[in-house]
Backbone as JSON Lines, residues from 0, in Angstrom:
{"i":0,"aa":"M","n":[21.47,41.17,54.27],"ca":[21.63,40.22,53.51],"c":[20.47,38.9,53.63]}
{"i":1,"aa":"N","n":[20.71,38.52,55.13],"ca":[19.78,37.4,55.58],"c":[18.66,37.66,54.6]}
{"i":2,"aa":"K","n":[17.74,38.72,55.54],"ca":[16.26,39.14,54.88],"c":[16.07,38.64,53.69]}
{"i":3,"aa":"L","n":[17.06,39.6,52.61],"ca":[16.67,39.65,51.39],"c":[17.09,37.94,50.79]}
{"i":4,"aa":"M","n":[17.36,37.08,51.11],"ca":[17.69,35.54,51.18],"c":[16.53,35.07,51.69]}
{"i":5,"aa":"K","n":[15.5,35.13,52.93],"ca":[14.61,34.88,53.2],"c":[13.39,35.55,52.45]}
{"i":6,"aa":"K","n":[13.33,36.6,51.57],"ca":[12.47,37.22,50.85],"c":[12.36,36.83,49.63]}
{"i":7,"aa":"L","n":[13.55,36.31,49.17],"ca":[13.82,35.16,47.75],"c":[13.69,34.5,47.57]}
{"i":8,"aa":"W","n":[13.54,33.22,49.08],"ca":[13.03,31.76,49.26],"c":[11.47,31.91,49.33]}
{"i":9,"aa":"I","n":[11.19,32.98,49.81],"ca":[9.4,32.78,49.8],"c":[8.78,33.19,48.8]}
{"i":10,"aa":"L","n":[9.34,33.91,47.98],"ca":[8.9,34.37,46.55],"c":[9.18,33.21,45.75]}
{"i":11,"aa":"G","n":[10.58,32.17,45.79],"ca":[10.44,31.33,45.03],"c":[9.1,30.12,45.77]}
{"i":12,"aa":"L","n":[8.75,29.9,46.47],"ca":[7.68,29.02,47.69],"c":[6.84,29.17,46.74]}
{"i":13,"aa":"V","n":[6.34,30.76,46.67],"ca":[4.98,31.45,46.06],"c":[4.77,30.82,44.9]}
{"i":14,"aa":"L","n":[5.63,31.11,43.77],"ca":[5.62,30.8,42.66],"c":[5.43,29.42,42.46]}
{"i":15,"aa":"L","n":[6.29,28.29,43.27],"ca":[6.48,27.19,42.62],"c":[4.73,26.8,43.28]}
{"i":16,"aa":"L","n":[4.0,27.28,44.2],"ca":[2.77,26.71,44.94],"c":[1.96,27.15,43.56]}
{"i":17,"aa":"A","n":[1.92,28.59,43.0],"ca":[1.25,28.97,41.69],"c":[1.37,27.96,40.72]}
{"i":18,"aa":"A","n":[2.66,27.74,40.17],"ca":[2.74,26.46,39.43],"c":[1.99,25.23,39.94]}
{"i":19,"aa":"A","n":[2.42,24.83,40.75],"ca":[1.53,23.69,41.14],"c":[-0.19,23.61,40.78]}
{"i":20,"aa":"L","n":[-0.08,24.8,41.04],"ca":[-2.18,24.92,41.29],"c":[-2.36,25.03,39.55]}
{"i":21,"aa":"A","n":[-1.3,25.43,38.96],"ca":[-1.44,25.62,37.54],"c":[-2.12,24.45,36.92]}
{"i":22,"aa":"V","n":[-1.34,23.66,37.04],"ca":[-1.37,21.8,36.35],"c":[-2.41,21.42,36.61]}
{"i":23,"aa":"P","n":[-3.32,21.35,37.3],"ca":[-4.89,20.71,36.92],"c":[-5.1,21.32,36.14]}
{"i":24,"aa":"A","n":[-5.28,22.68,35.71],"ca":[-6.13,23.38,34.92],"c":[-5.65,23.32,33.81]}
{"i":25,"aa":"L","n":[-3.88,23.11,33.08],"ca":[-3.11,23.21,32.39],"c":[-3.68,21.09,31.76]}
{"i":26,"aa":"A","n":[-4.05,20.64,32.57],"ca":[-4.54,19.26,32.09],"c":[-5.43,18.86,31.8]}
{"i":27,"aa":"A","n":[-6.61,19.58,31.97],"ca":[-7.73,19.35,31.53],"c":[-8.11,18.74,30.32]}
{"i":28,"aa":"G","n":[-8.59,18.53,29.9],"ca":[-9.26,18.04,28.17],"c":[-9.94,18.58,27.34]}
{"i":29,"aa":"E","n":[-10.26,19.03,26.24],"ca":[-11.26,19.52,25.71],"c":[-12.65,19.08,26.64]}
{"i":30,"aa":"E","n":[-13.8,20.27,26.39],"ca":[-14.7,19.39,26.97],"c":[-15.74,19.11,25.88]}
{"i":31,"aa":"A","n":[-15.86,19.48,24.63],"ca":[-16.62,19.81,23.5],"c":[-16.01,18.61,22.84]}
{"i":32,"aa":"G","n":[-17.42,18.02,21.4],"ca":[-16.33,17.69,20.09],"c":[-15.15,16.4,20.43]}
{"i":33,"aa":"E","n":[-14.54,16.26,19.63],"ca":[-13.59,15.3,19.47],"c":[-12.16,15.85,20.58]}
{"i":34,"aa":"P","n":[-12.3,14.38,21.49],"ca":[-10.92,14.96,22.19],"c":[-9.65,15.3,21.26]}
{"i":35,"aa":"A","n":[-8.61,15.98,21.8],"ca":[-7.56,16.37,21.05],"c":[-6.42,15.01,21.08]}
{"i":36,"aa":"S","n":[-5.46,14.96,20.23],"ca":[-4.72,13.8,20.66],"c":[-3.71,14.14,21.68]}
{"i":37,"aa":"Q","n":[-3.2,13.56,21.95],"ca":[-1.87,13.86,22.76],"c":[-1.2,14.91,22.54]}
{"i":38,"aa":"E","n":[-0.62,14.63,21.34],"ca":[0.52,15.6,20.67],"c":[0.52,16.89,20.78]}
{"i":39,"aa":"E","n":[-0.78,17.55,20.32],"ca":[-1.61,18.43,20.38],"c":[-1.84,19.12,21.63]}
{"i":40,"aa":"T","n":[-2.13,18.07,22.13],"ca":[-2.62,18.5,23.86],"c":[-0.92,19.23,24.29]}
{"i":41,"aa":"Q","n":[-0.02,18.22,24.61],"ca":[1.3,18.61,24.64],"c":[1.86,19.11,24.22]}
{"i":42,"aa":"E","n":[1.73,19.86,23.26],"ca":[1.85,21.32,22.07],"c":[1.1,22.59,22.75]}
{"i":43,"aa":"D","n":[-0.01,22.35,22.84],"ca":[-0.28,23.22,23.46],"c":[-0.34,23.73,24.81]}
{"i":44,"aa":"S","n":[0.17,22.87,25.49],"ca":[0.21,22.74,26.97],"c":[1.55,23.71,27.04]}
{"i":45,"aa":"G","n":[2.69,23.33,26.5],"ca":[4.02,23.9,26.43],"c":[4.33,25.27,25.44]}
{"i":46,"aa":"K","n":[3.28,25.47,24.63],"ca":[3.01,26.93,24.3],"c":[2.04,27.89,25.55]}
{"i":47,"aa":"T","n":[1.57,27.06,26.41],"ca":[0.85,28.01,27.39],"c":[1.76,27.88,28.18]}
{"i":48,"aa":"M","n":[2.84,27.39,28.48],"ca":[3.94,27.34,29.35],"c":[4.84,28.4,29.18]}
{"i":49,"aa":"A","n":[5.06,28.3,27.89],"ca":[6.34,29.31,27.33],"c":[5.68,30.96,27.61]}
{"i":50,"aa":"S","n":[4.27,30.8,27.01],"ca":[3.9,32.39,27.07],"c":[4.1,32.75,28.14]}
{"i":51,"aa":"A","n":[3.48,32.11,29.39],"ca":[3.41,32.52,30.89],"c":[4.71,33.16,31.68]}
{"i":52,"aa":"V","n":[5.65,31.89,31.38],"ca":[7.46,32.18,31.78],"c":[7.5,33.66,30.78]}
{"i":53,"aa":"A","n":[7.53,33.61,29.66],"ca":[8.26,35.18,28.64],"c":[7.02,36.51,29.66]}
{"i":54,"aa":"I","n":[5.75,36.13,29.35],"ca":[5.21,37.5,29.98],"c":[5.68,37.54,31.44]}
{"i":55,"aa":"G","n":[5.6,36.59,32.45],"ca":[5.8,36.63,33.45],"c":[6.92,37.35,34.18]}
{"i":56,"aa":"L","n":[8.71,36.85,33.21],"ca":[9.89,37.29,33.15],"c":[9.98,38.59,32.79]}
{"i":57,"aa":"A","n":[9.19,39.13,32.03],"ca":[9.47,40.28,31.28],"c":[8.7,41.45,31.58]}
{"i":58,"aa":"A","n":[7.49,41.24,32.93],"ca":[7.07,41.88,34.05],"c":[7.31,42.07,35.18]}
{"i":59,"aa":"L","n":[8.05,41.0,35.45],"ca":[9.17,41.14,36.63],"c":[10.33,42.06,36.35]}
{"i":60,"aa":"G","n":[10.66,41.89,35.33],"ca":[12.39,42.49,34.92],"c":[11.4,44.06,35.01]}
{"i":61,"aa":"G","n":[10.4,44.57,34.25],"ca":[9.84,45.73,34.06],"c":[9.31,46.17,35.29]}
{"i":62,"aa":"A","n":[9.27,45.67,36.06],"ca":[8.57,46.09,37.73],"c":[9.73,46.37,38.68]}
{"i":63,"aa":"L","n":[10.91,45.48,38.96],"ca":[11.88,45.9,39.26],"c":[13.16,47.2,38.62]}
{"i":64,"aa":"G","n":[12.78,47.02,37.45],"ca":[13.74,48.25,36.48],"c":[13.07,49.37,37.13]}
{"i":65,"aa":"M","n":[12.28,49.05,37.07],"ca":[10.76,50.49,37.45],"c":[10.91,50.93,38.94]}
{"i":66,"aa":"G","n":[11.13,50.06,39.27],"ca":[10.9,50.37,41.28],"c":[12.78,51.33,41.32]}
{"i":67,"aa":"V","n":[13.26,50.45,40.89],"ca":[14.61,51.02,41.01],"c":[15.24,52.13,40.29]}
{"i":68,"aa":"A","n":[14.34,52.25,39.14],"ca":[14.45,54.17,38.67],"c":[13.56,55.11,39.67]}
{"i":69,"aa":"T","n":[12.34,54.37,39.99],"ca":[11.36,55.73,40.79],"c":[12.39,55.6,42.07]}
{"i":70,"aa":"G","n":[13.08,54.77,42.61],"ca":[13.84,55.17,43.84],"c":[15.07,55.85,43.66]}
{"i":71,"aa":"K","n":[15.69,55.62,42.67],"ca":[16.87,56.58,42.41],"c":[16.33,57.48,41.94]}
{"i":72,"aa":"A","n":[15.23,58.07,41.62],"ca":[14.97,59.48,41.06],"c":[14.59,60.13,42.59]}
{"i":73,"aa":"A","n":[13.77,59.15,43.04],"ca":[13.46,60.13,44.77],"c":[14.38,60.44,45.76]}
{"i":74,"aa":"E","n":[15.76,59.67,45.55],"ca":[17.18,59.93,46.29],"c":[17.46,60.93,45.58]}
{"i":75,"aa":"S","n":[17.55,61.58,44.55],"ca":[18.05,62.3,43.37],"c":[17.43,63.61,43.72]}
{"i":76,"aa":"I","n":[15.85,63.34,43.81],"ca":[15.42,65.04,44.0],"c":[15.66,65.18,45.41]}
{"i":77,"aa":"G","n":[15.91,64.48,46.12],"ca":[15.9,64.55,47.99],"c":[17.35,64.91,47.91]}
{"i":78,"aa":"R","n":[18.16,64.88,47.32],"ca":[19.78,65.31,46.89],"c":[19.85,66.73,46.44]}
{"i":79,"aa":"Q","n":[19.28,67.1,45.52],"ca":[19.37,67.64,44.6],"c":[18.13,68.79,44.18]}
{"i":80,"aa":"P","n":[16.81,69.2,45.1],"ca":[15.95,69.72,44.64],"c":[15.41,70.47,43.83]}
{"i":81,"aa":"E","n":[16.62,71.29,43.21],"ca":[16.49,72.17,42.75],"c":[16.36,71.8,41.06]}
{"i":82,"aa":"A","n":[17.27,70.41,40.92],"ca":[17.03,69.66,39.44],"c":[15.65,68.72,39.41]}
{"i":83,"aa":"E","n":[14.96,69.08,39.97],"ca":[13.57,67.95,39.9],"c":[12.95,68.09,38.47]}
{"i":84,"aa":"G","n":[12.62,69.05,38.25],"ca":[12.34,69.12,36.49],"c":[13.13,67.54,35.67]}
{"i":85,"aa":"K","n":[14.59,68.17,35.7],"ca":[15.01,67.56,34.94],"c":[15.37,66.14,35.14]}
{"i":86,"aa":"I","n":[14.98,65.72,36.78],"ca":[15.1,64.53,36.95],"c":[13.98,63.46,36.8]}
{"i":87,"aa":"R","n":[12.54,64.6,36.77],"ca":[11.32,63.8,36.59],"c":[11.43,63.27,35.17]}
{"i":88,"aa":"T","n":[11.72,64.36,34.35],"ca":[11.8,63.78,33.24],"c":[12.49,62.47,32.44]}
{"i":89,"aa":"T","n":[13.41,62.7,33.04],"ca":[14.49,61.38,32.34],"c":[13.6,60.58,32.86]}
{"i":90,"aa":"L","n":[13.15,60.55,33.88],"ca":[12.62,59.24,34.83],"c":[11.7,58.73,33.62]}
{"i":91,"aa":"M","n":[10.73,59.64,33.77],"ca":[9.55,59.65,32.74],"c":[9.75,58.72,31.63]}
{"i":92,"aa":"L","n":[10.59,59.63,31.01],"ca":[11.15,59.01,29.19],"c":[12.04,57.28,30.02]}
{"i":93,"aa":"G","n":[12.37,57.16,30.66],"ca":[13.46,56.08,31.26],"c":[12.19,54.83,31.35]}
{"i":94,"aa":"L","n":[11.09,55.39,31.62],"ca":[9.56,54.5,32.37],"c":[9.19,54.02,31.15]}
{"i":95,"aa":"V","n":[8.79,55.06,30.52],"ca":[7.9,54.77,29.07],"c":[8.83,53.46,28.02]}
{"i":96,"aa":"F","n":[10.19,53.65,28.1],"ca":[11.38,52.54,27.49],"c":[10.94,51.28,28.18]}
{"i":97,"aa":"I","n":[11.04,51.22,29.11],"ca":[10.84,49.91,30.08],"c":[9.03,49.51,29.15]}
{"i":98,"aa":"E","n":[8.09,50.24,29.52],"ca":[6.94,49.61,29.77],"c":[6.85,49.52,28.0]}
{"i":99,"aa":"T","n":[7.42,49.9,26.94],"ca":[7.75,49.69,25.85],"c":[8.08,48.08,25.68]}
{"i":100,"aa":"A","n":[8.88,47.99,26.59],"ca":[9.68,46.64,26.49],"c":[8.58,45.57,26.45]}
{"i":101,"aa":"I","n":[8.17,45.87,27.55],"ca":[6.9,44.51,27.97],"c":[5.87,44.62,27.49]}
{"i":102,"aa":"I","n":[5.11,45.86,26.58],"ca":[4.28,45.63,25.56],"c":[4.88,45.05,24.62]}
{"i":103,"aa":"Y","n":[6.13,45.14,24.3],"ca":[6.57,44.05,23.11],"c":[6.5,42.83,23.41]}
{"i":104,"aa":"A","n":[7.19,42.43,24.58],"ca":[7.05,41.11,25.14],"c":[5.35,40.57,25.06]}
{"i":105,"aa":"L","n":[4.74,41.49,25.53],"ca":[3.3,40.64,25.54],"c":[3.08,40.64,23.95]}
{"i":106,"aa":"L","n":[2.91,41.41,23.13],"ca":[2.64,41.43,21.74],"c":[3.39,39.78,21.06]}
{"i":107,"aa":"V","n":[4.41,39.38,21.72],"ca":[5.19,38.17,21.14],"c":[4.61,36.85,21.92]}
{"i":108,"aa":"V","n":[4.29,37.34,23.08],"ca":[3.5,35.82,23.85],"c":[2.07,35.96,23.16]}
{"i":109,"aa":"I","n":[1.57,36.97,22.83],"ca":[-0.21,37.25,22.23],"c":[0.5,36.18,20.6]}
{"i":110,"aa":"L","n":[1.49,36.19,19.98],"ca":[1.77,35.7,18.56],"c":[2.08,34.3,19.04]}
{"i":111,"aa":"I","n":[2.85,34.28,20.18],"ca":[3.49,33.05,20.61],"c":[1.88,31.7,20.47]}
{"i":112,"aa":"I","n":[0.67,32.56,21.03],"ca":[0.05,31.44,21.6],"c":[-0.93,31.61,19.87]}
{"i":113,"aa":"F","n":[-1.61,32.29,19.55],"ca":[-2.36,32.4,18.6],"c":[-2.04,31.88,16.92]}
{"i":114,"aa":"V","n":[-0.59,32.09,16.56],"ca":[-0.15,32.33,15.35],"c":[1.07,30.97,15.07]}
{"i":115,"aa":"L","n":[1.82,30.66,16.35],"ca":[2.69,29.29,16.32],"c":[1.74,28.39,16.38]}
């Protein structure tokens, strides 16, 4: 359990560092033309952060789900090699559903960025 907590802390620190490094990029104003008003800049920044968090969580959840499913399938095949075909078919179907959920999240993020 101690190793898991250490890994979670490291992951949290890496995510915090990535967010801190993204702040200057999000704070940059428009280069050409009229400068945007403060309200428009804050709204665009909010949409950008919301989109980044949404797709990040969707990708993280999908990756964790795929990892767990693949590990359990390999474990099951190891225990019952004669059921390999059925296990593999079920695994592939589950992975397709997980990937579909991630693609839906990507579509929602694209709508947030370009439509709202």
